[in-house]
Amino acid sequence: MLEVHILTLFPEAIKAYIGTSILGRAQADGKLAIHLVDFRQFSTDRHRTVDDRPFGGGPGMVLKAEPIFTAVEQVEQNHGPCRKILLTPAGQVLNQDFAADFSTEERLLLLCGRYEGFDERIRQGLEWTEISLGDFVLSGGEIAALAVLESAARLVPGILGHEESAKQDSFAKPGLLDHPHFTRPAVFRGMTVPEVLLSGDHQAVEVWRAEQARKRTLKRRPDILPDSN
Ligand code: SAM
């Protein structure tokens, strides 16, 4: 069972996605619990302000420390300690090792930024693993939070329908992309399925898949092969 708290100013942007497919089913089966926390509700002023102008000037607004500190403290008081993940382009890039690590936690807290990002004291005063989706800038952390959530949830035992499929995915075996897949029809617009996949010889299929995975990795991602460093 994985419990996830997502702190966001736009819970409705996340709601539809987490109710669908594997994440929706995992919640219905009691293997995953997702709580959306709108941290605006922890702002104490009349207008429920969560952002303010940056000290020193400059464009844009900065997320204030107080509502976020209060929201985090409230979640941990009510539910227990969380592995806290801050979504930011300045973080370490999300990969399968992080997903595997997060999937073993009892409770995750994901903090989505907006505007120019966070008051630095949110970083200084709380303990975070800072995660980025890559070298580009999104308008908010929600898509990054969903990527962390889904990549971790897939690895929680019992969440995927076919346990084997996560083990065969790209990056599951260190340093390999997934092999090519085919389904019916056997011929589509003149393109055929490799003979071996139609042969019924399971051992030959396994050998072919392993070889294809290695070839594909060598061609597209030689950097991840174990002997590349
Ligand atoms: N001024 C910030 C900077 O340049 O690093 C960018 C702020 S961005 C417009 C607003 C929020 O989107 C960030 O606080 C973060 O939560 C999220 N975000 C943007 N790009 C991201 C990325 N590559 N990975 C993870 N989160 C990202």
mmCIF file of C-alpha atoms and ligand atoms in Angstrom:
data_model
loop_
_atom_site.group_PDB
_atom_site.id
_atom_site.type_symbol
_atom_site.label_atom_id
_atom_site.label_comp_id
_atom_site.label_asym_id
_atom_site.label_seq_id
_atom_site.Cartn_x
_atom_site.Cartn_y
_atom_site.Cartn_z
ATOM 1 C CA MET A 1 0.000 0.000 0.000
ATOM 2 C CA LEU A 2 1.393 3.363 -1.044
ATOM 3 C CA GLU A 3 -0.056 6.602 0.345
ATOM 4 C CA VAL A 4 0.583 9.779 -1.650
ATOM 5 C CA HIS A 5 -0.192 13.375 -0.743
ATOM 6 C CA ILE A 6 0.010 15.884 -3.594
ATOM 7 C CA LEU A 7 0.252 19.546 -2.583
ATOM 8 C CA THR A 8 -0.972 21.688 -5.455
ATOM 9 C CA LEU A 9 -2.878 24.879 -6.216
ATOM 10 C CA PHE A 10 -4.734 23.041 -9.009
ATOM 11 C CA PRO A 11 -6.113 19.742 -7.664
ATOM 12 C CA GLU A 12 -8.692 19.634 -10.460
ATOM 13 C CA ALA A 13 -5.864 19.378 -13.009
ATOM 14 C CA ILE A 14 -4.795 16.104 -11.372
ATOM 15 C CA LYS A 15 -8.153 14.599 -10.436
ATOM 16 C CA ALA A 16 -9.219 13.172 -13.800
ATOM 17 C CA TYR A 17 -5.878 11.505 -14.448
ATOM 18 C CA ILE A 18 -5.581 9.738 -11.100
ATOM 19 C CA GLY A 19 -9.130 8.375 -11.365
ATOM 20 C CA THR A 20 -8.328 6.597 -14.625
ATOM 21 C CA SER A 21 -6.876 3.221 -15.607
ATOM 22 C CA ILE A 22 -4.194 1.663 -13.404
ATOM 23 C CA LEU A 23 -4.087 4.451 -10.808
ATOM 24 C CA GLY A 24 -7.901 4.455 -10.509
ATOM 25 C CA ARG A 25 -8.046 0.672 -10.143
ATOM 26 C CA ALA A 26 -5.196 0.621 -7.603
ATOM 27 C CA GLN A 27 -7.139 3.044 -5.407
ATOM 28 C CA ALA A 28 -10.351 1.019 -5.752
ATOM 29 C CA ASP A 29 -8.391 -2.113 -4.749
ATOM 30 C CA GLY A 30 -6.925 -0.382 -1.675
ATOM 31 C CA LYS A 31 -3.331 -0.625 -2.905
ATOM 32 C CA LEU A 32 -2.898 3.094 -3.410
ATOM 33 C CA ALA A 33 -4.336 6.129 -1.590
ATOM 34 C CA ILE A 34 -3.979 9.573 -3.156
ATOM 35 C CA HIS A 35 -4.836 12.759 -1.260
ATOM 36 C CA LEU A 36 -4.952 16.077 -3.096
ATOM 37 C CA VAL A 37 -4.136 19.019 -0.833
ATOM 38 C CA ASP A 38 -4.822 22.540 -2.077
ATOM 39 C CA PHE A 39 -2.275 24.471 -0.040
ATOM 40 C CA ARG A 40 -4.183 27.713 -0.629
ATOM 41 C CA GLN A 41 -6.465 26.582 2.191
ATOM 42 C CA PHE A 42 -3.529 26.987 4.602
ATOM 43 C CA SER A 43 -3.078 30.665 3.816
ATOM 44 C CA THR A 44 -4.178 32.733 6.783
ATOM 45 C CA ASP A 45 -4.907 36.102 5.204
ATOM 46 C CA ARG A 46 -8.305 37.285 4.027
ATOM 47 C CA HIS A 47 -7.554 36.773 0.350
ATOM 48 C CA ARG A 48 -5.947 33.332 0.792
ATOM 49 C CA THR A 49 -2.726 34.621 -0.769
ATOM 50 C CA VAL A 50 -0.069 32.005 -1.504
ATOM 51 C CA ASP A 51 2.397 34.130 -3.504
ATOM 52 C CA ASP A 52 4.123 37.481 -3.248
ATOM 53 C CA ARG A 53 6.622 39.673 -5.115
ATOM 54 C CA PRO A 54 10.282 38.673 -4.923
ATOM 55 C CA PHE A 55 12.580 40.558 -2.573
ATOM 56 C CA GLY A 56 15.155 42.369 -4.702
ATOM 57 C CA GLY A 57 12.640 42.934 -7.511
ATOM 58 C CA GLY A 58 12.207 41.175 -10.804
ATOM 59 C CA PRO A 59 9.328 39.616 -12.702
ATOM 60 C CA GLY A 60 6.809 37.082 -11.461
ATOM 61 C CA MET A 61 5.606 35.946 -8.088
ATOM 62 C CA VAL A 62 7.140 33.600 -5.537
ATOM 63 C CA LEU A 63 5.315 30.948 -3.484
ATOM 64 C CA LYS A 64 5.271 32.015 0.162
ATOM 65 C CA ALA A 65 6.809 29.777 2.802
ATOM 66 C CA GLU A 66 4.061 29.825 5.418
ATOM 67 C CA PRO A 67 1.109 28.097 3.687
ATOM 68 C CA ILE A 68 3.409 25.352 2.390
ATOM 69 C CA PHE A 69 5.086 24.764 5.775
ATOM 70 C CA THR A 70 1.654 24.577 7.439
ATOM 71 C CA ALA A 71 0.298 22.202 4.781
ATOM 72 C CA VAL A 72 3.302 19.855 5.088
ATOM 73 C CA GLU A 73 3.141 19.905 8.902
ATOM 74 C CA GLN A 74 -0.584 19.217 8.860
ATOM 75 C CA VAL A 75 -0.216 16.233 6.501
ATOM 76 C CA GLU A 76 2.569 14.742 8.621
ATOM 77 C CA GLN A 77 0.667 15.327 11.873
ATOM 78 C CA ASN A 78 -2.484 13.685 10.547
ATOM 79 C CA HIS A 79 -0.928 10.830 8.580
ATOM 80 C CA GLY A 80 2.674 10.336 9.714
ATOM 81 C CA PRO A 81 6.126 11.134 8.314
ATOM 82 C CA CYS A 82 6.438 11.360 4.527
ATOM 83 C CA ARG A 83 9.248 11.046 2.004
ATOM 84 C CA LYS A 84 9.030 14.600 0.713
ATOM 85 C CA ILE A 85 9.599 15.298 -2.967
ATOM 86 C CA LEU A 86 9.846 18.814 -4.357
ATOM 87 C CA LEU A 87 9.267 19.155 -8.099
ATOM 88 C CA THR A 88 11.709 21.609 -9.626
ATOM 89 C CA PRO A 89 13.807 22.010 -12.781
ATOM 90 C CA ALA A 90 16.775 22.326 -10.402
ATOM 91 C CA GLY A 91 16.310 18.761 -9.090
ATOM 92 C CA GLN A 92 17.873 15.447 -10.084
ATOM 93 C CA VAL A 93 16.274 14.040 -13.222
ATOM 94 C CA LEU A 94 13.616 11.386 -12.552
ATOM 95 C CA ASN A 95 14.664 7.876 -13.598
ATOM 96 C CA GLN A 96 13.679 4.272 -12.916
ATOM 97 C CA ASP A 97 15.997 4.049 -9.888
ATOM 98 C CA PHE A 98 14.172 6.941 -8.224
ATOM 99 C CA ALA A 99 10.816 5.364 -9.137
ATOM 100 C CA ALA A 100 11.906 2.061 -7.567
ATOM 101 C CA ASP A 101 13.156 3.864 -4.459
ATOM 102 C CA PHE A 102 9.914 5.875 -4.047
ATOM 103 C CA SER A 103 7.798 2.746 -4.580
ATOM 104 C CA THR A 104 9.189 1.217 -1.373
ATOM 105 C CA GLU A 105 8.096 4.163 0.792
ATOM 106 C CA GLU A 106 4.993 3.967 2.950
ATOM 107 C CA ARG A 107 4.045 7.598 2.330
ATOM 108 C CA LEU A 108 5.066 10.203 -0.253
ATOM 109 C CA LEU A 109 4.402 13.927 -0.268
ATOM 110 C CA LEU A 110 4.783 15.686 -3.628
ATOM 111 C CA LEU A 111 4.981 19.488 -3.735
ATOM 112 C CA CYS A 112 3.993 21.192 -7.016
ATOM 113 C CA GLY A 113 5.308 24.683 -7.589
ATOM 114 C CA ARG A 114 3.837 27.488 -9.737
ATOM 115 C CA TYR A 115 4.826 31.000 -10.827
ATOM 116 C CA GLU A 116 8.570 31.680 -10.312
ATOM 117 C CA GLY A 117 8.837 28.804 -7.841
ATOM 118 C CA PHE A 118 9.400 28.584 -4.095
ATOM 119 C CA ASP A 119 10.660 30.865 -1.352
ATOM 120 C CA GLU A 120 14.100 29.346 -0.730
ATOM 121 C CA ARG A 121 13.303 28.769 2.958
ATOM 122 C CA ILE A 122 10.911 25.996 1.898
ATOM 123 C CA ARG A 123 14.040 24.177 0.720
ATOM 124 C CA GLN A 124 16.099 25.182 3.717
ATOM 125 C CA GLY A 125 13.597 24.352 6.458
ATOM 126 C CA LEU A 126 12.224 21.022 5.265
ATOM 127 C CA GLU A 127 13.990 17.892 4.044
ATOM 128 C CA TRP A 128 13.314 17.215 0.350
ATOM 129 C CA THR A 129 14.365 14.988 -2.475
ATOM 130 C CA GLU A 130 14.333 17.483 -5.362
ATOM 131 C CA ILE A 131 13.176 15.953 -8.640
ATOM 132 C CA SER A 132 13.076 17.348 -12.189
ATOM 133 C CA LEU A 133 11.394 15.875 -15.267
ATOM 134 C CA GLY A 134 14.197 17.124 -17.494
ATOM 135 C CA ASP A 135 15.927 20.191 -18.851
ATOM 136 C CA PHE A 136 12.856 22.218 -19.740
ATOM 137 C CA VAL A 137 10.474 24.458 -17.808
ATOM 138 C CA LEU A 138 6.823 23.628 -17.173
ATOM 139 C CA SER A 139 4.325 26.141 -15.794
ATOM 140 C CA GLY A 140 3.683 23.992 -12.740
ATOM 141 C CA GLY A 141 4.780 20.845 -10.936
ATOM 142 C CA GLU A 142 1.560 18.871 -11.539
ATOM 143 C CA ILE A 143 2.738 16.952 -14.621
ATOM 144 C CA ALA A 144 6.023 16.165 -12.875
ATOM 145 C CA ALA A 145 4.156 14.981 -9.748
ATOM 146 C CA LEU A 146 2.019 12.665 -11.882
ATOM 147 C CA ALA A 147 5.146 11.260 -13.528
ATOM 148 C CA VAL A 148 6.703 10.522 -10.119
ATOM 149 C CA LEU A 149 3.446 9.052 -8.799
ATOM 150 C CA GLU A 150 2.754 6.799 -11.769
ATOM 151 C CA SER A 151 6.315 5.562 -12.239
ATOM 152 C CA ALA A 152 6.479 4.618 -8.529
ATOM 153 C CA ALA A 153 2.964 3.153 -8.280
ATOM 154 C CA ARG A 154 3.599 0.756 -11.212
ATOM 155 C CA LEU A 155 6.353 -0.825 -9.124
ATOM 156 C CA VAL A 156 4.273 -1.393 -5.989
ATOM 157 C CA PRO A 157 3.563 -5.130 -5.835
ATOM 158 C CA GLY A 158 -0.014 -5.934 -6.883
ATOM 159 C CA ILE A 159 -0.747 -2.659 -8.698
ATOM 160 C CA LEU A 160 -0.047 -3.798 -12.269
ATOM 161 C CA GLY A 161 -2.332 -6.452 -13.704
ATOM 162 C CA HIS A 162 0.592 -8.463 -15.065
ATOM 163 C CA GLU A 163 3.417 -8.528 -12.539
ATOM 164 C CA GLU A 164 5.831 -9.610 -15.230
ATOM 165 C CA SER A 165 5.279 -6.553 -17.418
ATOM 166 C CA ALA A 166 7.060 -4.140 -15.051
ATOM 167 C CA LYS A 167 10.033 -6.507 -14.957
ATOM 168 C CA GLN A 168 10.239 -6.489 -18.750
ATOM 169 C CA ASP A 169 9.941 -2.726 -19.175
ATOM 170 C CA SER A 170 12.778 -0.532 -20.339
ATOM 171 C CA PHE A 171 15.268 0.249 -17.520
ATOM 172 C CA ALA A 172 13.899 -2.592 -15.326
ATOM 173 C CA LYS A 173 16.902 -4.699 -16.233
ATOM 174 C CA PRO A 174 19.731 -2.281 -15.581
ATOM 175 C CA GLY A 175 20.983 -0.798 -18.788
ATOM 176 C CA LEU A 176 18.427 -2.088 -21.301
ATOM 177 C CA LEU A 177 15.518 -0.701 -23.305
ATOM 178 C CA ASP A 178 12.490 -2.902 -23.937
ATOM 179 C CA HIS A 179 12.438 -5.201 -27.006
ATOM 180 C CA PRO A 180 9.992 -4.550 -29.920
ATOM 181 C CA HIS A 181 6.403 -5.810 -29.553
ATOM 182 C CA PHE A 182 3.945 -7.041 -32.208
ATOM 183 C CA THR A 183 0.278 -8.051 -32.126
ATOM 184 C CA ARG A 184 -2.267 -9.264 -34.717
ATOM 185 C CA PRO A 185 -2.549 -9.141 -37.688
ATOM 186 C CA ALA A 186 0.632 -11.001 -38.670
ATOM 187 C CA VAL A 187 0.851 -8.870 -41.832
ATOM 188 C CA PHE A 188 -0.087 -5.177 -41.792
ATOM 189 C CA ARG A 189 0.307 -3.045 -44.931
ATOM 190 C CA GLY A 190 2.968 -5.422 -46.167
ATOM 191 C CA MET A 191 4.912 -5.326 -42.895
ATOM 192 C CA THR A 192 5.403 -8.754 -41.359
ATOM 193 C CA VAL A 193 5.996 -10.045 -37.857
ATOM 194 C CA PRO A 194 9.408 -11.719 -37.311
ATOM 195 C CA GLU A 195 9.052 -15.493 -37.946
ATOM 196 C CA VAL A 196 10.420 -16.464 -34.553
ATOM 197 C CA LEU A 197 7.482 -14.815 -32.741
ATOM 198 C CA LEU A 198 5.060 -17.053 -34.636
ATOM 199 C CA SER A 199 7.121 -20.216 -34.064
ATOM 200 C CA GLY A 200 5.788 -21.176 -30.628
ATOM 201 C CA ASP A 201 9.384 -21.836 -29.536
ATOM 202 C CA HIS A 202 9.504 -19.920 -26.233
ATOM 203 C CA GLN A 203 13.227 -20.275 -25.763
ATOM 204 C CA ALA A 204 13.943 -18.938 -29.259
ATOM 205 C CA VAL A 205 11.541 -16.042 -28.585
ATOM 206 C CA GLU A 206 13.410 -15.175 -25.375
ATOM 207 C CA VAL A 207 16.777 -15.239 -27.170
ATOM 208 C CA TRP A 208 15.405 -13.036 -29.986
ATOM 209 C CA ARG A 209 13.934 -10.526 -27.497
ATOM 210 C CA ALA A 210 17.127 -10.284 -25.472
ATOM 211 C CA GLU A 211 19.130 -9.708 -28.647
ATOM 212 C CA GLN A 212 16.687 -7.072 -29.933
ATOM 213 C CA ALA A 213 16.718 -5.258 -26.572
ATOM 214 C CA ARG A 214 20.501 -5.095 -26.640
ATOM 215 C CA LYS A 215 20.623 -3.959 -30.296
ATOM 216 C CA ARG A 216 18.002 -1.279 -29.701
ATOM 217 C CA THR A 217 19.832 -0.013 -26.611
ATOM 218 C CA LEU A 218 23.155 0.016 -28.438
ATOM 219 C CA LYS A 219 21.638 2.057 -31.248
ATOM 220 C CA ARG A 220 19.479 4.494 -29.272
ATOM 221 C CA ARG A 221 20.885 4.674 -25.742
ATOM 222 C CA PRO A 222 24.448 3.341 -25.672
ATOM 223 C CA ASP A 223 25.003 5.529 -22.620
ATOM 224 C CA ILE A 224 22.858 3.252 -20.402
ATOM 225 C CA LEU A 225 24.566 -0.056 -21.276
ATOM 226 C CA PRO A 226 26.407 -1.381 -18.185
ATOM 227 C CA ASP A 227 29.755 -1.554 -20.025
ATOM 228 C CA SER A 228 29.439 1.980 -21.473
ATOM 229 C CA ASN A 229 31.110 3.736 -18.510
HETATM 230 N N1 SAM B 1 11.756 29.920 -12.029
HETATM 231 C C1 SAM B 1 11.856 28.493 -11.995
HETATM 232 C C2 SAM B 1 13.177 28.069 -12.592
HETATM 233 O O1 SAM B 1 13.585 28.636 -13.579
HETATM 234 O O2 SAM B 1 13.752 27.077 -12.083
HETATM 235 C C3 SAM B 1 10.748 27.844 -12.799
HETATM 236 C C4 SAM B 1 9.428 27.876 -12.157
HETATM 237 S S1 SAM B 1 8.222 26.972 -13.069
HETATM 238 C C5 SAM B 1 7.532 28.196 -14.125
HETATM 239 C C6 SAM B 1 6.970 26.709 -11.898
HETATM 240 C C7 SAM B 1 6.993 25.329 -11.236
HETATM 241 O O3 SAM B 1 6.832 24.316 -12.215
HETATM 242 C C8 SAM B 1 8.252 24.954 -10.508
HETATM 243 O O4 SAM B 1 8.296 25.507 -9.201
HETATM 244 C C9 SAM B 1 8.176 23.445 -10.484
HETATM 245 O O5 SAM B 1 7.386 22.960 -9.414
HETATM 246 C C10 SAM B 1 7.479 23.137 -11.793
HETATM 247 N N2 SAM B 1 8.417 22.737 -12.850
HETATM 248 C C11 SAM B 1 8.769 23.427 -13.945
HETATM 249 N N3 SAM B 1 9.636 22.754 -14.713
HETATM 250 C C12 SAM B 1 9.838 21.580 -14.104
HETATM 251 C C13 SAM B 1 10.665 20.448 -14.392
HETATM 252 N N4 SAM B 1 11.438 20.395 -15.461
HETATM 253 N N5 SAM B 1 10.632 19.411 -13.534
HETATM 254 C C14 SAM B 1 9.867 19.444 -12.423
HETATM 255 N N6 SAM B 1 9.063 20.498 -12.086
HETATM 256 C C15 SAM B 1 9.062 21.543 -12.915
#
